[in-house]
Every structure is written in C-alpha cells, then in structure tokens.
Amino acid sequence: MAFTNKPTAQLTYVLVDNSGSRSTVVFHVPFATLAAVALAAADTLMAALGALSDCSVVSRSLTYTQVDNAPVAAAAGSRIEEKGVFVFNLANGLKTRFEVPGVKDSILLQSGTIDRANILVAAFVTAVTDVGTIFAGVDGSDITSLDSAYQRFRGSTVNMLPSDRRAI
Amino acid sequence: MLVTRNLQWRLTARDASLDSGLMRGTFKPGTSVEDGLSALTDLRGALSAISDCVFVRQSVTIAQSQQPKEPPSGATRASQVGAFFFAGELPDRFGLARVPGIPATYTVDSDCGAGIVIEASDPTVAALIDEVTSGIWCNPFGTPLVSFVSAYIREES
C-alpha cells in the first residue's frame, strides 16, 4: 500500500550515430540527490561522454520513481484495456486528455459516457482542474474544465490475452 | 544548448491479470520534483476511487533536449558499445555503464586484449572514469561507484 522511493534516480542520455541509430547511456544518483545537483553533475558527465563517443547526445532525462512493493490485488475482472477517457479544456484553447485504466463500471452511464454527476468522478475532475493544482497540458497550459468523458476499449496485446484461451 | 521541457509524470496501473497500463501527463512550468511526486500521490487517491486497477508506480521526469541537434562527431556506429565496469564502495557491489559509439582507437593495441580492452589511461577515457567515480554516481541499488575495474568494447544489436 505504501509507496517508497526507489534507491536511485535514473539519468538517461539518448545518443545518435551518423546512420540515425539511437542508443542510451544510463547512470544513477541516490534518490535524495536534488535535481539541480544531479543535472549539474550530468553536465560534466555529458562533456566526458561527448569527448569519448562518436555519437552525439540528442536528449537526456532524469527520472525519480516511487513504487508500491506490496500492492493490494486489483479488483477481480479488472482490465487495463478498459479506459475511462477524460478530455479536458486548456486555457490556451487546446485540449488534453487522461486515460484512466480499468475504469469502474459503477461510474458509467448506459451509453458508455462517464457520469459527470458522480461524486467520485467530480472529485477526480476537481483534482485535475482546481485552482492551485499543478497538472497541465503538454505545453504547460492550465487545465480549466472537463470537455468530455467516456469509456473506450483499447485492443489487447497478445500478452494480455488469457493464457488458457486455446481449445486444445 | 539543452532545452528543458515541463516536468512530466507517469502512473503505472495493474489489473487483475497483472497486465500494466500507463497514465501520463505534464505539470505546470516550474514544478519541482518534490511537488510533482506529492501531487501524484494525491491524484492516485482520486483515481483509485474510479478505477478497478491498482496503482503500483509513479514517477516524474525532467526531460531536456539538445537544440539545435549536433551531428555525430565520427563514423563509429552506436552498436559498438564501450562497457565500463566500476566497483562500489561496498564489497562485491558493482556498476556498469555502457557507452555507445566508442571508436576502436581507444582500445589497447597489444597483448590479448588488443582491439577489445579500452585503454583506461587514455586522457579522454580517464576523464569519463574520473567523473563516474566522483562520488555522486551509483549503481541502481544506491551503492556509490568509487573505482574503475575494467572496460572493453562489444557489439550490441
């Protein structure tokens, strides 16, 4: 139930060679390392990498991850493919959307629309749109209101199909 | 020049058959890692009420890209990888850094490791080794990397 920090934050460089092939270089810093400190060290490391490798660095990322090492079981019958799609309006006139996996049937209307009057749905919408929230569109624009919400199914991958599905 | 994008977030959910799915998004400009992780914890509370899946992982990422992109400095393929092994400060703890596009000119040219073993005394190689063992970098389990062990070139597909 409790989320814990991974031991380290992960720094990943993406490099490209002159054929366009990409590869990555991964380093780790202790999780408690401030991002500014890690990125300053990453600058020095990038210079050393650039001098040594014939590839060029095109991007880098620093990721801090928390995990639940003893999660409770998901509800019986829940499926990742069953999405609750929430489309939000942004302050700049564009839209952004979140796809909630395994959306509960109890918040759906018969048409497949998500019941916007449902108190649990309203709480989620408020968590995303309320004044002071820090969630945003990809360009950083404020999320202002809910545009639409509906159920949608994504195709299962082969690995998601039941392992006992075959007749023989 | 590295251009920093807005802080990105990811939540990983798992269903009853243990398949995983992702939610992802972006925070407002200037959001710190700490504030981002805290906001995700709150968001999970709201999400758990409307999802039958269980959320098992959350992360925030500072992404930066090189603008304009610089061309590769040589012809060595990315699949020619330098594998650098480092020892941790704890006994029997190690770390591996794999660096693509290492030219063969950095390998020793005599003995049985010729063309394969990377010459650690080369100034350019030594600069990387010094940085990795500077004290801030560690292996994935959090053990600081304190000394260089060995390095060689290998081909990866």
Short mmCIF file of N, CA and C in Angstrom, two decimals, chain A residues 80-81 83 99 101 154 160, chain B residues 10-15 18-24 53-57:
data_model
loop_
_atom_site.label_atom_id
_atom_site.label_comp_id
_atom_site.label_asym_id
_atom_site.label_seq_id
_atom_site.Cartn_x
_atom_site.Cartn_y
_atom_site.Cartn_z
N ILE A 80 -6.95 -3.60 -17.92
CA ILE A 80 -6.23 -2.38 -18.30
C ILE A 80 -6.82 -1.77 -19.57
N GLU A 81 -7.30 -2.65 -20.47
CA GLU A 81 -7.78 -2.17 -21.78
C GLU A 81 -9.04 -1.32 -21.67
N LYS A 83 -10.67 1.67 -20.71
CA LYS A 83 -10.20 3.02 -20.34
C LYS A 83 -11.36 3.96 -20.04
N GLU A 99 -6.26 8.98 -19.80
CA GLU A 99 -6.95 7.72 -19.97
C GLU A 99 -6.76 6.90 -18.70
N PRO A 101 -6.98 3.71 -16.66
CA PRO A 101 -7.13 2.28 -16.95
C PRO A 101 -8.09 1.61 -15.96
N ARG A 154 -9.27 -0.34 -25.46
CA ARG A 154 -8.05 -0.47 -26.27
C ARG A 154 -7.87 -1.94 -26.64
N MET A 160 -1.66 -9.92 -23.29
CA MET A 160 -2.79 -9.65 -22.40
C MET A 160 -3.90 -10.70 -22.53
N ARG B 10 4.23 10.07 -14.76
CA ARG B 10 3.70 8.78 -15.21
C ARG B 10 3.13 8.04 -14.01
N LEU B 11 2.00 7.41 -14.21
CA LEU B 11 1.44 6.50 -13.21
C LEU B 11 1.27 5.14 -13.88
N THR B 12 1.68 4.09 -13.21
CA THR B 12 1.52 2.74 -13.75
C THR B 12 0.46 2.01 -12.95
N ALA B 13 -0.52 1.46 -13.65
CA ALA B 13 -1.60 0.70 -13.01
C ALA B 13 -1.50 -0.76 -13.42
N ARG B 14 -2.03 -1.62 -12.57
CA ARG B 14 -2.00 -3.05 -12.86
C ARG B 14 -3.41 -3.61 -12.68
N ASP B 15 -3.81 -4.51 -13.58
CA ASP B 15 -5.16 -5.07 -13.46
C ASP B 15 -5.12 -6.46 -12.82
N LEU B 18 -2.61 -8.89 -13.92
CA LEU B 18 -1.25 -8.36 -13.74
C LEU B 18 -0.70 -7.66 -14.98
N ASP B 19 -1.57 -7.35 -15.93
CA ASP B 19 -1.14 -6.51 -17.05
C ASP B 19 -1.05 -5.06 -16.58
N SER B 20 -0.12 -4.33 -17.17
CA SER B 20 0.12 -2.94 -16.73
C SER B 20 -0.29 -1.94 -17.80
N GLY B 21 -0.70 -0.80 -17.34
CA GLY B 21 -1.03 0.31 -18.25
C GLY B 21 -0.53 1.61 -17.66
N LEU B 22 -0.36 2.59 -18.53
CA LEU B 22 0.23 3.87 -18.11
C LEU B 22 -0.76 5.01 -18.22
N MET B 23 -0.67 5.93 -17.28
CA MET B 23 -1.23 7.26 -17.46
C MET B 23 -0.06 8.21 -17.45
N ARG B 24 -0.12 9.24 -18.26
CA ARG B 24 0.98 10.19 -18.29
C ARG B 24 0.48 11.59 -18.53
N CYS B 53 -8.33 -0.91 -11.22
CA CYS B 53 -6.92 -1.30 -11.21
C CYS B 53 -6.24 -0.77 -9.95
N VAL B 54 -5.04 -1.24 -9.71
CA VAL B 54 -4.28 -0.76 -8.57
C VAL B 54 -3.03 -0.06 -9.10
N PHE B 55 -2.74 1.08 -8.52
CA PHE B 55 -1.59 1.86 -8.99
C PHE B 55 -0.34 1.41 -8.24
N VAL B 56 0.69 1.07 -8.98
CA VAL B 56 1.86 0.43 -8.39
C VAL B 56 3.15 1.24 -8.54
N ARG B 57 3.13 2.28 -9.35
CA ARG B 57 4.36 3.03 -9.58
C ARG B 57 4.01 4.45 -10.02
#
